[in-house]
Short mmCIF file of C-alpha atoms in Angstrom, two decimals:
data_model
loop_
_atom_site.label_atom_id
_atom_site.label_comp_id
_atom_site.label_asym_id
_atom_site.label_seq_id
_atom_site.Cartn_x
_atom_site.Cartn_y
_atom_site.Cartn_z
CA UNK A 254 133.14 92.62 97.46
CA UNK A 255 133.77 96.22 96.33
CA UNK A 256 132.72 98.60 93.52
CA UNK A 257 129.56 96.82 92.50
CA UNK A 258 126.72 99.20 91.06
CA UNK A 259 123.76 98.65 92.94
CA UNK A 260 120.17 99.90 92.05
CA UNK A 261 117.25 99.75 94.57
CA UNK A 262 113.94 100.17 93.18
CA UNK A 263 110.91 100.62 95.39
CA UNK A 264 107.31 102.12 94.35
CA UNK A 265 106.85 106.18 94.57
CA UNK A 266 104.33 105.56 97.45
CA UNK A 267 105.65 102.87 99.08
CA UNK A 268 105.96 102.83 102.95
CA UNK A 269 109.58 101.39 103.06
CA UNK A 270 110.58 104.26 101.65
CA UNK A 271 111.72 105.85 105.25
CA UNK A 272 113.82 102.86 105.36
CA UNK A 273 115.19 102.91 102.28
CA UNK A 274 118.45 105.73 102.85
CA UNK A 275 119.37 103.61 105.13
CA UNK A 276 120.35 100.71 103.07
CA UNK A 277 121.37 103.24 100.13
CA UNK A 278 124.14 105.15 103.75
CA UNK A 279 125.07 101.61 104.49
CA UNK A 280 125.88 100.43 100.98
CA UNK A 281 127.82 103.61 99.48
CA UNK A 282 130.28 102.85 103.03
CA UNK A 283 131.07 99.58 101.65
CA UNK A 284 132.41 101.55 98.79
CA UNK A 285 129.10 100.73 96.11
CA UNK A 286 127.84 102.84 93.46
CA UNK A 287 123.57 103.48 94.38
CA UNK A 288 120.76 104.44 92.94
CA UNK A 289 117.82 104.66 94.45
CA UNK A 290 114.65 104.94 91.75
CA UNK A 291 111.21 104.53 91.68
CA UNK A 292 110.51 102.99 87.94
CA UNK A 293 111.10 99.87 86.73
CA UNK A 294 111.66 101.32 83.03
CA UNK A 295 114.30 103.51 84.71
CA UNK A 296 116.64 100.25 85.75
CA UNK A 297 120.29 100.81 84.42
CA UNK A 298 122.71 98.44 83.57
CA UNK A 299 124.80 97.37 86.60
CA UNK A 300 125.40 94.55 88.97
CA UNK A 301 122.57 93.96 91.38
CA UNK A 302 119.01 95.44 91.48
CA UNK A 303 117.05 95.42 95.09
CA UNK A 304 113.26 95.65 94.38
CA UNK A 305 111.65 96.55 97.87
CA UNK A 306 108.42 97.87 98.42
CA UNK A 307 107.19 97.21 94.20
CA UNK A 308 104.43 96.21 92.81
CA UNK A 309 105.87 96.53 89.39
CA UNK A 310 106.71 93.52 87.18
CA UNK A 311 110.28 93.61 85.65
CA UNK A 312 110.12 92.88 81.82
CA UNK A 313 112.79 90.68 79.98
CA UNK A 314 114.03 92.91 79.05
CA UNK A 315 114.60 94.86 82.15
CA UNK A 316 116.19 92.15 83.43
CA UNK A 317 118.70 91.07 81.28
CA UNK A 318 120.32 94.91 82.41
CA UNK A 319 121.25 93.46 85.53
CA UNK A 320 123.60 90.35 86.76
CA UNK A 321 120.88 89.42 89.71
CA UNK A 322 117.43 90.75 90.20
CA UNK A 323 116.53 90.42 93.29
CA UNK A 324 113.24 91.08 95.75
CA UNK A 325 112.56 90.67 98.88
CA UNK A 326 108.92 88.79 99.70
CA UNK A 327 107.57 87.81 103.11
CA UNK A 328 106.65 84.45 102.76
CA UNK A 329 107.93 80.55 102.27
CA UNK A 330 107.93 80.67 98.64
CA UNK A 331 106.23 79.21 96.63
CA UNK A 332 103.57 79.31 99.25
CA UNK A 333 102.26 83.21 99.67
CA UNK A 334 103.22 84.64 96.08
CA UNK A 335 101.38 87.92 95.32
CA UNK A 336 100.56 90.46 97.31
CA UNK A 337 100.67 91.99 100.90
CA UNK A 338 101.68 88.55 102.13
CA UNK A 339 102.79 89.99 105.89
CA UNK A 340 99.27 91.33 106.45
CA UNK A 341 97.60 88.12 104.47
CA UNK A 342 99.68 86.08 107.29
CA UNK A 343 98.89 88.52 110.45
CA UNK A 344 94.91 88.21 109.28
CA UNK A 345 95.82 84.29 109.48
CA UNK A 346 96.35 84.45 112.90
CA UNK A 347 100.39 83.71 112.18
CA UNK A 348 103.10 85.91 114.17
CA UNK A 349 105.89 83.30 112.72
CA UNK A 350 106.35 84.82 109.57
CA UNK A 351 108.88 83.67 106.61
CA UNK A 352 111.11 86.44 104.81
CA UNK A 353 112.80 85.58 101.91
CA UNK A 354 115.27 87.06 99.68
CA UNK A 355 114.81 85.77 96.06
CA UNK A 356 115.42 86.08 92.42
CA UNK A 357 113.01 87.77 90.12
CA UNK A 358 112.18 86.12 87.05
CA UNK A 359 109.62 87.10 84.59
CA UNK A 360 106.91 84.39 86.18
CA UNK A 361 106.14 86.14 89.27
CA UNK A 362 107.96 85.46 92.44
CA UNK A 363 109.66 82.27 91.25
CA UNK A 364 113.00 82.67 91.12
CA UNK A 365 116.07 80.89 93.10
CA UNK A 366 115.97 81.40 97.15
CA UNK A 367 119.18 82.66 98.71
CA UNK A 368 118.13 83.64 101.86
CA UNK A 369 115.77 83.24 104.25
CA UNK A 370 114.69 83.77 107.84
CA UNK A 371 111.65 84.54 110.05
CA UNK A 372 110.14 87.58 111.42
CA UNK A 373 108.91 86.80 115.14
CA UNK A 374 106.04 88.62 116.69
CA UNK A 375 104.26 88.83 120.03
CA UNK A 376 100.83 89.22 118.73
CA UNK A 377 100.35 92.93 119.92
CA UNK A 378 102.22 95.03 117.11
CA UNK A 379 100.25 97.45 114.80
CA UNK A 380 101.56 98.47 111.66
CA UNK A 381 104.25 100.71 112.20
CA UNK A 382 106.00 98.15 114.52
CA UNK A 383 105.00 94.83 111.88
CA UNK A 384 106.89 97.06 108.88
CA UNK A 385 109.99 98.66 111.29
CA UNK A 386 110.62 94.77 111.93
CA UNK A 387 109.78 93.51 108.46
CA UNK A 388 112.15 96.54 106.70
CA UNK A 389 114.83 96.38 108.98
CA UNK A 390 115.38 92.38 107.91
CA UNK A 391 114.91 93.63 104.53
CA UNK A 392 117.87 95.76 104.56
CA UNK A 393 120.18 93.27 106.57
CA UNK A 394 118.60 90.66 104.19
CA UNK A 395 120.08 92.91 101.31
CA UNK A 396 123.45 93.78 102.78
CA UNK A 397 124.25 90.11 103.93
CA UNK A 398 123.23 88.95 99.83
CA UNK A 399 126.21 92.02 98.69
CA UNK A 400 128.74 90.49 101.81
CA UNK A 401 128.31 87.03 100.51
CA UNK A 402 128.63 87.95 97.15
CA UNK A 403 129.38 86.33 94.86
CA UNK A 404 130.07 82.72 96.70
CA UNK A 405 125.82 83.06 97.86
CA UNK A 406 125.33 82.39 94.34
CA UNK A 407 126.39 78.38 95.16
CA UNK A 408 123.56 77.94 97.90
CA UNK A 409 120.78 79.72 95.52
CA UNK A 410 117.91 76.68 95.84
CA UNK A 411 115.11 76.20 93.29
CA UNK A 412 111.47 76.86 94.57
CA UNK A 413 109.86 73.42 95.09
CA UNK A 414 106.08 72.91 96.37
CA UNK A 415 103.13 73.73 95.31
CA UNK A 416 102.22 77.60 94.57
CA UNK A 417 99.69 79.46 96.11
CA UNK A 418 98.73 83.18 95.51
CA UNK A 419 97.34 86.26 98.12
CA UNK A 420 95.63 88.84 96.33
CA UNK A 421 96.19 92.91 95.79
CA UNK A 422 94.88 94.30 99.27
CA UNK A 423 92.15 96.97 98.79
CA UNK A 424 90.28 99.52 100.95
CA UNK A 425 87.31 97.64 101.65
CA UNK A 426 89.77 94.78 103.15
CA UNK A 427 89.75 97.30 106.26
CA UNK A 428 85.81 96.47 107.31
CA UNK A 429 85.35 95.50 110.61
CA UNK A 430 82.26 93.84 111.56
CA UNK A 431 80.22 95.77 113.96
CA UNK A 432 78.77 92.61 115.08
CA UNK A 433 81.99 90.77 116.13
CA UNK A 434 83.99 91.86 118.94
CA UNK A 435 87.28 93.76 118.94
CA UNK A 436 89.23 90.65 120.08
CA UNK A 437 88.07 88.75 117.29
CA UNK A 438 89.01 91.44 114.44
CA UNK A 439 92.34 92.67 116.32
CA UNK A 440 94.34 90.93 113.97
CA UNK A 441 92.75 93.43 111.19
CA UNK A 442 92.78 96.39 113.58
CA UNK A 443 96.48 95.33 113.83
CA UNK A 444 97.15 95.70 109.54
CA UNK A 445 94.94 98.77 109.18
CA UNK A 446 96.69 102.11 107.89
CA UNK A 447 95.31 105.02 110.04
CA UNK A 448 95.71 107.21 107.03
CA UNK A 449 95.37 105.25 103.76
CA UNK A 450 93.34 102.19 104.45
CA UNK A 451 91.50 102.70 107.40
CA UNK A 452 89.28 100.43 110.03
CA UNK A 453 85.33 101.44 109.15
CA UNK A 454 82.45 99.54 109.93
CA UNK A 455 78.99 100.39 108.42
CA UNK A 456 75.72 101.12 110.94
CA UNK A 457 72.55 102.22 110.87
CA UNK A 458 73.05 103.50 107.10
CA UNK A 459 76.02 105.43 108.19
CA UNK A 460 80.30 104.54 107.52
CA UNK A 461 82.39 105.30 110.65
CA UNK A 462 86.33 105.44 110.47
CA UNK A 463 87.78 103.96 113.01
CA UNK A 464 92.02 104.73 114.08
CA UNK A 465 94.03 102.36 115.89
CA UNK A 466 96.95 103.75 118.17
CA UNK A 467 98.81 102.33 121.05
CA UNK A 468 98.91 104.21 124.19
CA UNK A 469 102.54 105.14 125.39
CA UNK A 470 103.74 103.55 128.67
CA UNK A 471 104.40 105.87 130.79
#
């Protein structure tokens, strides 16, 4: 399929966004028009629109601009709507993790499924390694949905189940527990952003910071 005008819209601060050119390089060699913005409001008419990496919430209006809407969410919808649902999972103790490419609608994360797969982990990735894997099946998530298109459309599947919800991560998610050991809270030390959310434990009336890096085999 040739010649479709694409729009990917991911938040101004998102992490994906080192990711992002990629799919943007990869999509203009198929011969696609791109734009790559960072506000909903912004959304042109067009074809498709990839929301990666955003927290915003498309209005009707916004919508109706575009023949699919479509996000990418790392759960098995409609279990794990909301937010941050990799590092909800990882905190759960899973390293089998659903990734799902679906279509927005204006109730929240409850649109048709088209595609969906699973990210595998060994249990000893931080991060930078848990969103390499989890944005790199984003973006061959995205470019299989254009390849297919439009005959996906046929095997788009309703959401069926029962709904359940992960709330907006904040700063204070990122306390340790100075009483519990480091094995226990690895799975947290594992989520943590060194730079914007990071580990900290409180002590003796005091707040240490705490950075998490792996050491490089030598």
């Amino acid at each position: 399929m040739q010649g479709l005008t694409i729009t990917i819209l991911s938040d101004s601060n998102s992490w994906i966004n080192n990711y992002i050119p990629d799919l943007v390089e990869k999509l203009k060699k198929k011969q696609h028009f791109v734009k790559w913005i960072h506000q909903a409001k912004e959304i042109p008419e067009g074809d498709f629109v990839f929301c990666l990496g955003c927290g915003q919430i498309l209005s009707s209006e916004v919508l109706k601009r575009n023949s699919k809407n479509l996000i990418v969410h790392e759960s098995a919808l409609p279990q794990g709507k909301g937010w941050s649902p990799l590092t909800w999972q990882i905190l759960e103790g899973n390293n089998e993790i659903p990734i799902t490419l679906f279509e927005a609608e204006e109730s929240v994360d409850s649109g048709k499924i088209y595609l969906q797969y699973v990210l595998k982990f060994k249990g000893n990735e931080l991060v930078d390694e848990l969103r390499k894997t989890q944005a790199e099946k984003s973006i061959e998530m995205c470019l299989e949905f254009v390849q297919q298109y439009p005959a996906i459309l046929e095997i788009g599947k309703e959401q069926s189940g029962d709904s359940t919800y992960y709330p907006r991560r904040k700063p204070k998610d990122s306390r340790l527990d100075p009483e519990r050991t480091i094995k226990e809270q690895f799975n947290l030390l594992r989520v943590v952003d060194n730079e914007r959310y990071p580990a900290f434990f409180e002590l003796n009336g005091e707040v240490y910071i705490l950075k998490i890096v792996k050491k490089h085999h030598q």
